[in-house]
Structure formats: C-alpha cells, structure tokens
Coordinates of C-alpha atoms and ligand atoms in Angstrom, one line a residue:
M1 CA 96.5 127.0 66.6
N2 CA 96.5 130.7 67.5
I3 CA 94.0 130.6 70.3
L4 CA 94.7 127.2 71.7
A5 CA 98.4 128.0 71.9
K6 CA 97.5 130.9 74.2
I7 CA 95.6 128.7 76.7
K8 CA 98.2 127.8 79.3
T9 CA 96.0 128.0 82.4
N10 CA 92.4 127.8 83.4
E11 CA 92.5 131.6 83.9
D12 CA 93.5 132.0 80.2
L13 CA 90.5 130.0 79.2
R14 CA 88.1 131.8 81.5
S15 CA 89.3 135.2 80.3
L16 CA 89.0 134.4 76.6
P17 CA 86.3 136.6 75.0
A18 CA 83.1 134.5 74.3
G19 CA 83.4 135.4 70.7
E20 CA 86.6 133.4 70.4
I21 CA 85.2 130.2 71.8
P22 CA 83.8 128.7 68.6
A23 CA 87.2 129.2 66.9
L24 CA 88.9 127.6 69.9
C25 CA 86.6 124.6 69.7
E26 CA 87.5 124.2 66.0
E27 CA 91.2 124.4 66.8
I28 CA 90.8 121.7 69.5
R29 CA 89.0 119.5 67.0
G30 CA 91.8 120.0 64.5
F31 CA 94.3 119.2 67.2
L32 CA 92.5 116.0 68.2
L33 CA 92.1 114.7 64.7
D34 CA 95.8 115.4 63.9
K35 CA 97.2 113.8 67.0
V36 CA 94.8 110.8 67.5
S37 CA 95.0 109.9 63.8
R38 CA 98.8 109.6 64.4
T39 CA 98.9 107.8 67.7
G40 CA 95.5 106.0 67.7
G41 CA 93.1 106.4 70.6
H42 CA 89.5 107.3 71.3
L43 CA 88.5 109.8 68.6
A44 CA 84.7 110.1 68.1
S45 CA 83.8 110.4 71.8
N46 CA 86.3 113.3 72.2
L47 CA 85.2 115.1 69.1
G48 CA 81.7 115.1 70.4
A49 CA 82.7 116.4 73.8
V50 CA 84.6 119.5 72.8
E51 CA 82.1 122.3 73.6
L52 CA 80.9 120.5 76.7
T53 CA 84.4 120.2 78.1
V54 CA 85.3 123.8 77.2
A55 CA 82.1 125.0 79.0
L56 CA 82.9 122.9 82.0
H57 CA 86.4 124.4 82.2
R58 CA 85.1 127.9 81.9
V59 CA 82.5 127.4 84.7
Y60 CA 84.5 125.1 87.0
D61 CA 88.1 125.1 88.2
P62 CA 89.3 121.6 87.3
F63 CA 92.0 121.8 90.0
R64 CA 89.7 122.9 92.8
D65 CA 86.4 121.4 91.7
R66 CA 86.1 117.7 91.0
I67 CA 85.2 116.8 87.4
L68 CA 84.7 113.1 86.9
F69 CA 84.5 111.7 83.4
D70 CA 82.8 108.3 83.4
V71 CA 84.9 105.7 81.6
G72 CA 87.3 108.6 81.0
H73 CA 87.9 107.8 77.3
Q74 CA 86.3 111.2 76.4
A75 CA 88.7 113.2 78.7
Y76 CA 91.2 114.2 76.0
V77 CA 89.9 117.8 75.8
H78 CA 90.1 118.0 79.6
K79 CA 93.8 116.9 79.3
I80 CA 94.4 119.5 76.6
L81 CA 92.9 122.2 78.8
T82 CA 94.8 121.2 82.0
G83 CA 98.3 121.6 80.7
R84 CA 98.9 118.2 78.9
M85 CA 98.7 119.3 75.3
E86 CA 102.4 118.5 74.7
G87 CA 101.9 115.0 75.8
F88 CA 99.6 114.1 72.9
D89 CA 102.5 113.1 70.6
E90 CA 103.1 110.2 72.9
L91 CA 99.5 109.5 73.7
R92 CA 99.0 105.9 74.9
R93 CA 102.6 105.0 74.2
M94 CA 104.9 103.4 76.8
D95 CA 105.8 106.1 79.4
G96 CA 103.7 108.6 77.5
L97 CA 100.4 110.3 78.2
S98 CA 97.6 107.9 79.3
G99 CA 94.4 107.7 77.3
F100 CA 92.4 107.9 80.5
P101 CA 92.3 110.1 83.6
K102 CA 95.2 109.4 85.9
P103 CA 95.7 111.3 89.1
S104 CA 99.5 110.6 88.9
E105 CA 99.5 112.6 85.7
S106 CA 97.5 115.7 86.9
D107 CA 95.7 117.0 90.0
A108 CA 92.9 117.8 87.6
D109 CA 92.1 114.0 87.4
P110 CA 90.4 113.1 90.6
F111 CA 90.3 109.3 89.9
V112 CA 91.8 106.6 87.8
A113 CA 89.1 105.8 85.3
G114 CA 88.5 103.3 82.6
H115 CA 85.5 101.1 83.6
A116 CA 82.1 102.5 83.0
S117 CA 79.3 103.7 85.2
D118 CA 81.0 104.6 88.5
A119 CA 81.3 108.4 88.2
V120 CA 78.0 109.2 89.9
S121 CA 79.0 107.0 92.9
L122 CA 82.5 108.6 93.1
A123 CA 81.0 112.1 92.8
M124 CA 78.5 111.3 95.5
G125 CA 81.3 110.2 97.8
M126 CA 83.2 113.4 97.1
A127 CA 80.1 115.5 97.7
R128 CA 79.5 113.8 101.0
A129 CA 83.1 114.3 102.0
R130 CA 82.8 118.0 101.2
T131 CA 79.7 118.3 103.4
L132 CA 81.4 116.5 106.3
T133 CA 84.6 118.5 106.1
G134 CA 82.8 121.8 105.4
E135 CA 85.1 122.4 102.4
N136 CA 84.0 124.4 99.4
Y137 CA 84.2 122.8 95.9
D138 CA 81.8 121.6 93.3
V139 CA 81.4 118.1 92.1
V140 CA 80.4 117.2 88.5
A141 CA 80.0 113.7 86.9
V142 CA 80.0 113.5 83.1
V143 CA 78.3 110.3 82.0
G144 CA 77.5 109.1 78.5
D145 CA 74.2 107.5 77.6
G146 CA 76.1 104.2 77.1
A147 CA 77.6 104.4 80.6
M148 CA 74.2 105.1 81.9
T149 CA 73.1 101.6 80.9
G150 CA 75.2 100.2 83.7
G151 CA 73.5 99.2 86.9
L152 CA 76.1 100.8 89.1
C153 CA 75.2 104.2 87.6
F154 CA 71.6 103.8 88.7
E155 CA 72.7 102.8 92.2
G156 CA 74.6 106.1 92.3
L157 CA 71.7 108.1 90.8
S158 CA 69.3 106.6 93.2
D159 CA 71.5 107.6 96.2
A160 CA 72.3 111.0 94.8
G161 CA 68.7 111.8 93.9
G162 CA 67.6 110.9 97.4
S163 CA 70.2 113.1 99.0
D164 CA 70.4 116.8 99.3
E165 CA 74.0 116.9 98.1
P166 CA 74.6 119.7 95.6
M167 CA 76.1 118.0 92.6
V168 CA 75.7 118.1 88.8
V169 CA 75.4 115.0 86.7
I170 CA 75.9 115.8 83.0
L171 CA 74.3 113.2 80.8
N172 CA 76.2 113.4 77.5
D173 CA 73.7 111.8 75.2
N174 CA 74.9 111.0 71.7
G175 CA 72.6 107.9 71.2
M176 CA 75.7 105.8 71.0
S177 CA 77.7 103.5 73.3
I178 CA 80.4 101.9 71.1
N179 CA 77.6 100.7 68.9
E180 CA 74.2 102.1 69.2
S181 CA 72.9 102.4 72.8
V182 CA 70.4 99.7 73.7
G183 CA 67.6 99.0 76.1
G184 CA 64.8 100.8 77.9
I185 CA 67.0 103.7 79.2
S186 CA 68.2 104.5 75.8
S187 CA 64.6 104.4 74.4
M188 CA 63.6 106.8 77.2
L189 CA 66.4 109.2 76.2
R190 CA 65.5 109.0 72.6
R191 CA 61.9 110.0 73.4
A192 CA 63.2 112.8 75.6
R193 CA 65.4 114.1 72.7
M194 CA 62.5 114.0 70.3
K195 CA 60.0 116.0 72.2
P196 CA 60.1 119.3 70.3
G197 CA 56.8 120.5 71.8
Y198 CA 58.5 120.7 75.2
I199 CA 61.7 122.2 73.8
R200 CA 59.6 125.0 72.1
F201 CA 57.6 125.6 75.2
K202 CA 60.8 125.8 77.2
Q203 CA 62.4 128.3 74.9
G204 CA 59.3 130.6 75.1
Y205 CA 59.1 130.1 78.9
R206 CA 62.8 131.1 79.2
K207 CA 62.3 134.3 77.4
V208 CA 59.5 135.3 79.7
I209 CA 61.1 134.3 82.9
K210 CA 64.3 136.1 82.0
R211 CA 62.3 139.4 82.1
L212 CA 60.3 138.5 85.2
P213 CA 62.7 136.6 87.5
W214 CA 60.3 137.1 90.5
L215 CA 58.0 134.8 88.7
Y216 CA 60.5 132.0 88.8
L217 CA 59.3 130.1 91.9
A218 CA 55.6 130.2 91.1
A219 CA 56.2 129.5 87.5
H220 CA 58.5 126.5 88.2
K221 CA 55.6 124.4 89.6
V222 CA 53.5 125.2 86.6
K223 CA 56.3 124.4 84.3
E224 CA 56.9 121.0 86.0
K225 CA 53.2 120.2 85.4
I226 CA 53.4 121.2 81.7
K227 CA 56.7 119.2 81.4
N228 CA 55.1 116.2 82.9
H229 CA 52.3 116.5 80.5
L230 CA 54.4 116.9 77.4
L231 CA 57.2 114.6 78.3
P232 CA 57.0 110.9 79.1
P233 CA 57.7 110.2 82.8
N234 CA 61.3 111.2 83.4
V235 CA 63.2 108.8 85.5
F236 CA 65.7 111.5 86.7
D237 CA 62.9 113.7 88.0
D238 CA 61.4 110.7 89.7
L239 CA 64.8 109.8 91.3
G240 CA 64.9 113.3 92.9
F241 CA 67.1 115.2 90.4
Y242 CA 66.4 118.6 89.1
Y243 CA 66.4 117.7 85.5
I244 CA 67.4 120.3 82.9
G245 CA 67.3 119.4 79.2
P246 CA 67.6 118.2 76.6
V247 CA 70.0 120.9 75.4
D248 CA 72.3 121.3 72.4
G249 CA 75.7 120.1 73.6
H250 CA 77.5 122.0 70.9
D251 CA 76.2 125.4 71.9
E252 CA 79.0 126.3 74.2
A253 CA 77.6 129.6 75.4
R254 CA 74.3 128.1 76.3
L255 CA 76.0 125.2 78.1
E256 CA 78.0 127.7 80.2
K257 CA 74.8 129.4 81.2
L258 CA 73.0 126.2 82.2
L259 CA 76.1 125.0 84.1
R260 CA 76.1 128.2 86.1
W261 CA 72.5 127.8 86.8
A262 CA 72.8 124.1 87.7
R263 CA 75.6 125.0 90.1
E264 CA 73.5 127.7 91.8
L265 CA 70.6 125.4 92.4
R266 CA 72.6 123.7 95.2
E267 CA 70.8 120.3 94.8
P268 CA 71.3 117.2 92.7
V269 CA 70.9 118.4 89.1
L270 CA 70.9 116.3 86.0
L271 CA 71.8 118.3 82.9
H272 CA 70.8 116.3 79.7
V273 CA 73.1 117.4 76.9
V274 CA 72.6 116.1 73.3
T275 CA 75.8 115.8 71.3
V276 CA 76.9 114.3 68.0
K277 CA 79.6 111.6 68.4
G278 CA 82.4 112.3 66.0
K279 CA 81.3 116.0 65.6
G280 CA 83.2 117.9 63.0
Y281 CA 84.9 115.0 61.2
A282 CA 82.4 113.7 58.6
P283 CA 83.6 110.1 58.5
A284 CA 83.3 109.8 62.3
E285 CA 79.9 111.4 62.4
E286 CA 78.8 108.9 59.8
L287 CA 80.3 105.8 61.4
P288 CA 80.9 106.7 65.0
Q289 CA 81.3 103.1 66.0
L290 CA 84.3 102.7 63.6
Y291 CA 85.9 105.9 65.0
H292 CA 85.2 105.1 68.7
G293 CA 88.7 103.7 69.2
V294 CA 91.1 104.0 66.3
E295 CA 94.5 102.8 65.2
P296 CA 96.6 105.3 63.3
F297 CA 95.0 106.3 60.0
D298 CA 95.2 109.0 57.4
P299 CA 92.4 111.6 58.1
A300 CA 92.3 112.6 54.5
V301 CA 91.3 109.1 53.5
G302 CA 89.6 107.8 56.7
I303 CA 89.9 104.4 58.1
V304 CA 90.3 101.8 55.4
N305 CA 88.7 98.7 56.9
G306 CA 91.1 95.9 56.3
A307 CA 90.7 94.4 59.7
A308 CA 93.3 91.7 60.3
D309 CA 92.3 88.3 61.6
D310 CA 92.5 88.0 65.4
F311 CA 91.3 85.8 68.3
S312 CA 88.0 87.8 68.5
A313 CA 87.2 87.2 64.9
C314 CA 88.2 83.5 65.3
F315 CA 85.9 83.2 68.3
G316 CA 83.0 84.8 66.3
R317 CA 83.5 82.3 63.5
A318 CA 83.5 79.4 65.8
A319 CA 80.4 80.6 67.6
V320 CA 78.5 80.9 64.3
R321 CA 79.7 77.4 63.2
L322 CA 78.5 75.8 66.5
A323 CA 75.3 77.8 66.6
E324 CA 74.4 76.5 63.1
R325 CA 74.1 73.0 64.5
D326 CA 72.7 73.7 68.0
E327 CA 69.8 76.0 68.4
R328 CA 70.3 76.3 72.1
I329 CA 73.5 78.2 71.7
C330 CA 73.0 82.0 72.3
A331 CA 75.6 84.8 72.3
V332 CA 75.5 87.5 74.9
T333 CA 77.6 90.7 75.0
A334 CA 77.7 93.7 77.4
A335 CA 78.2 96.5 74.8
M336 CA 81.1 94.9 73.1
E337 CA 79.5 93.3 70.0
S338 CA 82.2 94.3 67.5
G339 CA 85.1 94.1 70.0
T340 CA 84.3 90.4 70.8
G341 CA 83.8 89.5 67.1
L342 CA 80.0 88.9 67.4
E343 CA 78.8 91.0 64.4
T344 CA 78.3 88.0 62.1
F345 CA 76.6 86.0 64.8
A346 CA 74.3 89.0 65.5
A347 CA 73.3 89.2 61.8
R348 CA 73.0 85.5 61.3
F349 CA 71.1 84.7 64.5
P350 CA 69.3 87.9 65.6
D351 CA 67.0 85.9 67.9
R352 CA 69.8 84.3 69.7
F353 CA 72.0 87.3 70.1
F354 CA 71.7 89.6 73.1
E355 CA 73.4 92.9 73.4
L356 CA 72.6 94.1 76.9
G357 CA 74.4 97.4 77.2
I358 CA 77.2 98.0 79.7
A359 CA 75.7 95.5 82.1
E360 CA 78.2 92.7 82.9
E361 CA 76.5 91.8 86.1
H362 CA 73.1 91.5 84.5
A363 CA 74.7 89.6 81.6
A364 CA 76.2 86.9 83.8
A365 CA 73.0 86.5 85.8
M366 CA 70.9 86.5 82.7
C367 CA 73.1 83.7 81.2
A368 CA 72.5 81.8 84.4
G369 CA 68.8 82.1 83.9
M370 CA 69.1 80.9 80.3
A371 CA 71.3 78.0 81.2
R372 CA 68.9 76.9 84.0
Q373 CA 66.1 76.7 81.4
G374 CA 68.2 74.6 79.0
M375 CA 69.8 77.1 76.7
K376 CA 73.6 77.3 76.1
P377 CA 74.6 80.9 76.6
V378 CA 78.1 82.1 75.7
F379 CA 79.0 85.4 77.4
A380 CA 81.7 87.1 75.3
V381 CA 83.4 89.6 77.5
Y382 CA 86.7 91.3 78.0
S383 CA 88.7 89.9 80.9
T384 CA 88.8 93.3 82.6
F385 CA 85.1 93.9 82.4
L386 CA 84.2 90.4 83.6
Q387 CA 85.5 91.6 87.0
R388 CA 82.2 93.3 87.4
S389 CA 80.4 89.9 87.2
Y390 CA 82.3 88.2 90.0
D391 CA 79.4 87.9 92.5
M392 CA 77.1 86.5 89.8
L393 CA 79.8 84.1 88.7
L394 CA 80.0 82.7 92.3
E395 CA 76.4 82.9 93.3
D396 CA 74.2 82.5 90.2
V397 CA 76.5 80.4 88.0
G398 CA 78.9 78.6 90.3
L399 CA 76.7 77.6 93.2
M400 CA 74.1 76.4 90.7
G401 CA 76.7 74.5 88.7
L402 CA 75.2 76.0 85.5
H403 CA 76.6 75.4 82.0
V404 CA 77.5 79.0 81.1
V405 CA 80.4 79.5 78.8
F406 CA 82.5 82.6 79.3
A407 CA 84.5 83.7 76.2
V408 CA 87.1 85.8 78.0
D409 CA 88.6 88.1 75.4
R410 CA 91.5 90.5 76.0
A411 CA 93.0 88.2 78.6
G412 CA 96.6 89.1 79.6
I413 CA 98.3 92.3 78.5
V414 CA 96.1 94.4 76.3
G415 CA 98.5 97.3 75.7
K416 CA 97.6 100.9 75.1
D417 CA 94.5 101.2 77.2
G418 CA 96.6 100.6 80.2
A419 CA 96.1 99.6 83.8
T420 CA 92.3 99.7 83.9
H421 CA 92.0 97.5 80.9
Q422 CA 94.7 94.8 81.3
G423 CA 93.2 91.3 81.6
T424 CA 95.5 90.3 84.5
F425 CA 93.0 89.1 87.2
D426 CA 90.8 86.7 85.4
V427 CA 92.7 83.5 86.3
A428 CA 92.7 84.5 89.9
F429 CA 89.0 85.2 90.2
L430 CA 87.7 82.6 87.8
S431 CA 89.8 79.9 89.7
S432 CA 87.8 80.6 92.9
V433 CA 84.4 80.0 91.2
P434 CA 83.0 76.6 92.3
G435 CA 83.1 74.1 89.5
M436 CA 84.8 76.4 87.0
K437 CA 86.9 75.0 84.1
I438 CA 89.3 77.2 82.3
Y439 CA 90.7 76.6 78.8
A440 CA 93.7 78.5 77.5
P441 CA 93.8 78.4 73.7
A442 CA 97.1 79.5 72.3
S443 CA 96.2 79.4 68.6
Y444 CA 93.1 80.0 66.5
A445 CA 92.8 76.3 65.9
E446 CA 92.7 75.7 69.6
L447 CA 90.2 78.4 70.3
D448 CA 87.9 77.0 67.6
S449 CA 88.0 73.4 69.0
M450 CA 88.1 74.4 72.7
L451 CA 84.9 76.4 72.2
E452 CA 83.4 73.3 70.7
L453 CA 84.5 71.3 73.7
A454 CA 83.2 73.9 76.1
L455 CA 79.8 74.0 74.5
E456 CA 79.4 70.3 73.6
E457 CA 81.3 68.3 76.1
E458 CA 81.5 70.3 79.3
T459 CA 78.6 70.7 81.6
G460 CA 79.2 73.3 84.4
P461 CA 80.7 76.8 84.2
T462 CA 83.5 76.9 81.6
A463 CA 85.8 79.8 80.5
L464 CA 88.1 80.2 77.6
R465 CA 90.7 82.9 78.1
Y466 CA 92.4 84.3 75.0
P467 CA 94.4 87.4 74.2
R468 CA 93.8 90.6 72.2
G469 CA 95.2 90.5 68.7
C470 CA 96.7 87.7 66.5
E471 CA 98.1 84.3 67.2
G472 CA 101.9 84.1 67.3
S473 CA 104.4 81.6 66.2
Y474 CA 102.6 78.7 67.9
R475 CA 99.8 77.5 65.5
E476 CA 99.2 73.9 66.6
D477 CA 96.1 72.4 68.1
H478 CA 96.4 70.3 71.3
S479 CA 93.0 71.0 72.5
R480 CA 92.1 67.4 73.1
E481 CA 94.9 67.0 75.7
D482 CA 94.8 68.7 79.1
A483 CA 98.5 69.4 78.9
T484 CA 101.1 68.8 76.3
L485 CA 104.9 68.2 76.6
L486 CA 105.9 70.4 73.6
K487 CA 109.6 70.0 74.1
E488 CA 111.6 67.6 76.2
G489 CA 114.8 68.2 78.2
G490 CA 115.9 67.3 81.7
D491 CA 117.4 70.6 83.0
L492 CA 114.3 72.4 84.0
T493 CA 110.5 72.5 83.5
I494 CA 109.0 75.5 81.8
V495 CA 105.2 75.6 82.4
C496 CA 103.3 77.9 80.1
Y497 CA 99.9 78.4 78.5
G498 CA 98.0 80.6 76.1
I499 CA 99.6 83.3 74.0
L500 CA 103.0 83.1 75.8
T501 CA 103.5 79.5 74.6
G502 CA 105.3 80.8 71.5
A503 CA 107.7 82.8 73.6
A504 CA 108.4 79.9 76.0
L505 CA 109.2 77.6 73.0
S506 CA 111.5 80.2 71.5
A507 CA 113.2 80.6 74.9
A508 CA 113.7 76.8 75.0
E509 CA 115.4 77.0 71.6
L510 CA 117.7 79.8 72.8
L511 CA 118.5 77.8 75.8
E512 CA 119.3 74.7 73.7
R513 CA 121.9 76.7 71.8
E514 CA 123.6 77.2 75.1
G515 CA 123.4 73.6 76.0
I516 CA 120.4 73.8 78.4
A517 CA 117.6 71.4 77.8
A518 CA 114.1 72.4 79.0
D519 CA 110.9 70.5 79.3
V520 CA 108.2 72.8 77.9
V521 CA 104.8 71.9 79.4
K522 CA 102.0 73.7 77.7
L523 CA 98.7 73.7 79.7
N524 CA 95.7 73.6 77.4
R525 CA 93.4 73.6 80.4
I526 CA 94.6 75.6 83.5
L527 CA 91.7 74.7 85.8
P528 CA 91.6 72.0 87.0
L529 CA 95.4 71.7 86.8
P530 CA 96.6 68.9 84.6
E531 CA 98.5 67.4 87.5
E532 CA 99.9 64.3 86.0
T533 CA 101.9 65.9 83.2
I534 CA 103.2 68.7 85.4
L535 CA 104.3 66.3 88.2
Q536 CA 106.0 63.9 85.8
S537 CA 108.2 66.7 84.5
L538 CA 108.9 68.2 87.9
K539 CA 109.9 64.8 89.3
K540 CA 112.4 64.6 86.5
T541 CA 113.9 68.1 86.6
G542 CA 113.3 69.4 90.1
K543 CA 113.4 72.9 88.8
L544 CA 110.3 75.0 87.9
L545 CA 109.9 78.1 85.8
T546 CA 106.3 79.2 85.2
V547 CA 105.4 81.8 82.5
E548 CA 102.1 83.7 82.5
D549 CA 100.5 87.0 81.9
V550 CA 98.4 87.3 85.1
C551 CA 98.8 88.6 88.6
R552 CA 100.7 86.3 91.0
T553 CA 97.9 85.8 93.5
G554 CA 95.9 82.8 92.3
S555 CA 98.2 82.3 89.4
V556 CA 99.0 78.9 87.8
G557 CA 102.5 79.2 89.1
S558 CA 101.3 79.5 92.6
R559 CA 99.0 76.5 92.1
V560 CA 101.7 74.4 90.6
L561 CA 103.8 75.1 93.7
E562 CA 101.0 74.1 96.0
L563 CA 100.6 70.9 93.9
A564 CA 104.3 70.0 94.2
A565 CA 104.2 70.6 97.9
E566 CA 101.1 68.6 98.4
K567 CA 102.5 65.7 96.4
G568 CA 105.9 65.8 98.0
V569 CA 107.8 66.7 94.9
I570 CA 110.8 68.5 96.0
L571 CA 111.8 71.5 93.9
S572 CA 115.4 72.7 94.2
R573 CA 114.8 75.9 92.3
V574 CA 111.6 77.9 91.4
R575 CA 110.9 81.0 89.5
R576 CA 107.5 82.5 88.7
L577 CA 107.4 84.9 85.8
D578 CA 104.1 86.8 86.0
L579 CA 102.6 90.2 86.4
G580 CA 103.1 90.6 90.2
D581 CA 100.3 92.7 91.5
G582 CA 98.7 92.7 88.1
V583 CA 99.0 96.5 87.6
V584 CA 100.5 97.0 84.2
P585 CA 100.8 100.5 82.6
H586 CA 99.9 101.4 79.0
G587 CA 102.2 100.8 76.1
D588 CA 102.4 98.5 73.1
V589 CA 102.1 94.8 73.9
P590 CA 105.5 93.6 72.6
G591 CA 107.2 96.5 74.4
L592 CA 105.4 95.7 77.6
R593 CA 106.1 92.0 77.4
H594 CA 109.8 92.8 76.8
R595 CA 109.9 95.2 79.7
L596 CA 108.2 92.7 82.0
G597 CA 110.5 89.8 80.9
L598 CA 107.7 87.9 79.3
D599 CA 109.3 87.5 75.8
A600 CA 111.7 84.8 74.6
E601 CA 114.7 86.8 75.7
G602 CA 113.3 87.4 79.2
I603 CA 112.2 83.8 79.7
C604 CA 115.6 82.6 78.6
R605 CA 117.3 85.0 81.0
A606 CA 115.1 83.9 83.9
A607 CA 115.8 80.2 83.1
K608 CA 119.6 80.8 83.1
E609 CA 119.3 82.8 86.4
L610 CA 117.3 80.0 87.9
L611 CA 119.9 77.4 86.9
H612 CA 122.7 79.4 88.3
E613 CA 121.0 80.0 91.7
K614 CA 122.0 78.0 94.7
D615 CA 119.8 75.0 95.4
Q616 CA 116.9 75.7 97.7
A617 CA 116.5 72.1 98.7
Ligands
TPP1 C1 82.5 98.2 82.8 C2 82.8 98.5 81.3 N1 82.3 97.8 80.3 C3 82.6 98.1 79.0 C4 83.4 99.1 78.7 C5 83.9 99.4 77.3 N2 83.4 100.7 76.8 C6 84.3 101.8 76.8 S1 83.5 103.2 76.2 C7 82.1 102.4 76.0 C8 80.9 103.1 75.4 C9 80.6 104.2 76.3 O1 79.5 104.9 75.7 P1 79.1 106.3 76.3 O2 79.2 106.3 77.7 O3 77.8 106.7 75.7 O4 80.2 107.3 75.7 P2 80.5 107.8 74.2 O5 81.7 107.1 73.8 O6 79.3 107.5 73.4 O7 80.7 109.3 74.4 C10 82.2 101.0 76.4 C11 81.1 100.0 76.2 C12 84.0 99.9 79.8 N3 84.8 100.9 79.6 N4 83.6 99.6 81.1

C-alpha cells in the first residue's frame, strides 16, 4: 500500500505522476478485496469502477464539484479517495461506515443514495441550481447500465438532453445489473459495444484531428454522419446528448482525457464507458452476480455456495409448487431474480417468468395488465423498492380491484444496507391501497400456505410481507385464522405479527417468570384488521402493547388504537413499539432490533414500564 497510503487529499491524487496510477489502481483493488471479504458488502461493482473513479477524482474536485453515483453501491473507491479509508474495517457495521453515499459522512457525498435511477435527475437539479445562482462547479452522474433500465433515469435523460445545462452523465456499462441486464436498452448498449468498425474509425479520426485541431468543427459534422451510418441509432444522441464512446473503462489515462474534453464541451454529454464487473479478481469476473453483494468470505477460496434456507427461498419453492398446478400463475421481478428466490421458477417456467430490469413502476402496471386479462401475476419485490410502484398500486391495481399478488420480501429491518433499504414503510403505503389485503407470515410454513391462499382464494390486490433471512423460534402455521391467541393472560395484550412473533412470545415467557400474564395476539393478516380477536383481548386486559417493525404512521398499532376508540373499548395504558419515523441506520439485524427495543428483552421491558405507568383512563 505504498502509493495509496500517501493519498490523503484530492491534491495528493492529482499530483501523482501518471505513471504511478496503474499501480495505485492495483493497490485499491487489493484493499477492496481485503476489506470487503472481511466485512461483506458490494464487491464486484466496486472492483469494476476503480479506474473510472480514480479518473473522476483526478479531473474533478469531489468536494467542490458534485459527483453522483447512481444507486451508490459502487462508491467505495470514492470513499477511499475522500478520506474514509480507515472506516473500511467497520464497513456496514453498526455506527461504522455506510455502504452507500451519505452526506452526513462526508461533504463529498452530495446525496443519500441507495435506490436506482435517480442520479441524472438529481444532477439536473444541481446543474439548474448552479445556473440560477451563477456558481461555478461541475456536475457528474455515474449510472450503471442496470440503473439505466429504470424509467426515472430516462425522465432525467430526456430533460437533461433537451436542456443546455453543462453536465456529464457517465454510463458505466458492464452488461450486468445484479444478474445480466435485460431489455431493449441493454440490447442497444450491447450493439454499441460491439461496433468495432466505428471504434477503429474513431481511433484513426482522433489521430488526425489531434494534429489538425482547426479541422474539428468541420470534421465533427462529417464524423456524426459516419457514426450514424456505422452505429445503430443512438438514443442518447437523439435525446440531445453529445455522446462519446464506447471507451475502455479500465484505461485510466484515456478516461481522464475524455472527461476533461467532456467537461470543456459545456453541454449535456454522455460518456459511455465499458467496464468489467469484478475486474481483477478472477472469481468475481467469472460470476459477477455472485460477487455483487457478498457476506464475509475467504478470497483465496472464493465464495463457497452453501446458501442457507430463508424466506426468499421458501417463497420461490411455494411459487413453483403453485405454478405447477395453475398455468395462469406468472412470476415478475424488477432486477431481483436471485434476491427474491425466483431462480428455480425462472428455469422451470421460462415463459411465465418476467425479469423487467429496475422497473418497479412498469412491473406493477404490467401485472395489472396481466391480471385484467385473466392471468395471476405475482410481483416479487423488496419492500423498499415497492415504494416506487405506489401510484400504480393505487391507480392501476387498486382502483381496478385487480388480483395481483405482491410478494413483499425484505419487509422490516434489513440490516447492513441501512436507511435506504429498510422495509419500514410498506404497511403504511399498502394499507392505503383500495381493496388491499396484507398477510404477515411468521414462519416458512405460513409463507407457503399464505401464498396459496393469496393466489387461490383471494380475489383483489393481495400482499404478503416477510423479512430478510431465516425464520426464528416461531415455526407454527396459523395461516387459516385471521388472528391467533398464542398465549393467554389477563394483565395486558401484546399484539404482534410476522417475524417479531417469536420475540413477543419470548417476552411473554420472561414476563411470566415475573408473575405477569400477557395475552399474545398474533395477527396472521394485518389488513383488514382481525377486529374480533383483538377487541376480545383488549376488553379483558384494557392494556395494549403493539410490536412491529414498521414506521408509526399507518402502523398496525395506530389502527388498533383507532379500532378501540371507535368500538368504545377503553384502554387504560397503551404503548406502541415500532420504528418511529421509519428511518433505521445500518447494522446487523439482531443488533438493530436490540437497540430499538424490538427483541424479547426490549418488549419485556416495555411491558413492565407499561404496567407501572399511571392509568390513562
Ligand atoms: C429502485 C431500485 N431497485 C432495485 C435496486 C437493487 N439493485 C441494487 S444495485 C442493482 C444493479 C445495478 O446495476 P448497475 O447499475 O448496472 O450497476 P453495477 O452493479 O452493474 O455496476 C440493483 C438491481 C435498487 N438499488 N434500487
């Protein structure tokens, strides 16, 4: 680490002799592999973006200029080069360095990032602000070919291309999203990458033009004609961008030159950079999807794939089982095929599997179209990314009362990806969709049979929310009841659902040892609320403790309070254990639950506090 250790400031990096840059890039790769293999994190994307990020930091000043990494999972090198190298020992750990850009961590991070396809819009806003205030800084958006499959990205590109705002969009094209990039945009990029005739022409052209710069303007028009002839129509040109590329994204010196040129053009420029995801670590180059996001592993051995069973895998199995007997069942994903456990479904029913790219809005609307024509679509999607589909949930699915099933994976606290990825808002927004039903499986058995219920017995929009990872101590199956009184006691009512059921039961046992008897009411379905079971218990105890891993607004706890008020059930004491405003930082899931009081100990403590409070009634 001789060179990297010397880079303390952006000035140090800029003044490094060009001859030392390849060695610096190798050191950065070594550092990334060493650290990320210990902590876990996004590996392959960062290995592929080393030269690009170094070039960006030699051309731009990350503290003055605004460099926006789309998604932001590929910003590790940016963190290393902006004074956060030391933090990598605690990457993604509680109170440690975030795995995504975070302005509270550094002024070099202009925005909280984590959801795809927004960087061009953000950059456009910043470019306009610059024009309006007359300030002087450059704006750059780095967007992967995966992120470019998102509709929002094209809204931004359309606006930017039609404006005269100087800005540079760098398309980091590695042919991969988490899995292979899909759709027409990715085919277009593939064709652009594969046009050697044009690249050869451009190389020759560049040599000539270098010697005769006065020829540039006249030659540019001719070049555009030749380019249009040799290349298929380029959507970026058509949108109004000055398109440069495709170029080798691992040739740092060349990237620097092109970035300087792009900056000087003072118009919207799209620089198309071709990189290799996982570059420099053979196993990651070979299987970039496996090394996209990793748990700790031994780099000498590589990832040994002994994936543990989890809710996603269980969902995938159930979907296959049900699709075997009903040809109308289709599975839909927005770029999360492996994450949502749909690999077997995709292989078994290729005609009924639809991977749409990072296109959650399209996915929800597309499912509505399918359902309208008699199919049974299941959209498997992470809770946090389903936020993108809210309007389609309301308009296209809800108002039409269509039978679309939403398999809402990663609901609740997801852990190390942090605030942008926590699934804390789904209960609130799903509850406002007309006609929506929400199931909350707490075990694999419940997920399996609730998916069956959702597909075979429900009719309108139906969601199942389940967490990241494995089932806990609760393994039962009460899917056929709306709510279940799991434990009986007269002192207070604990209302729980989903993965926190185990903790609520353990808390009730801890309370029992102290002579406190709690009713534990488990909701198997949280929308509509199973009113009868809840009211029965509340009438008996008059004291309510709700336990859930969602934001308070629109929570089950809030709805239970409304229910009690409407039905005239007087509660003397109330406590809602939840995630407040829904913003939960990164960290390991058990650690976060402990800190937030959502483990057995915390629930027990809350129950005791509740019982010792003065009566409200
Ligand atoms: C709205 C949204 N949907 C899904 C994701 C999950 N996701 C994170 S990275 C990624 C792939 C991004 O691919 P690309 O932009 O090409 O970057 P690469 O990792 O290939 O460098 C996906 C689908 C997300 N972050 N945001």
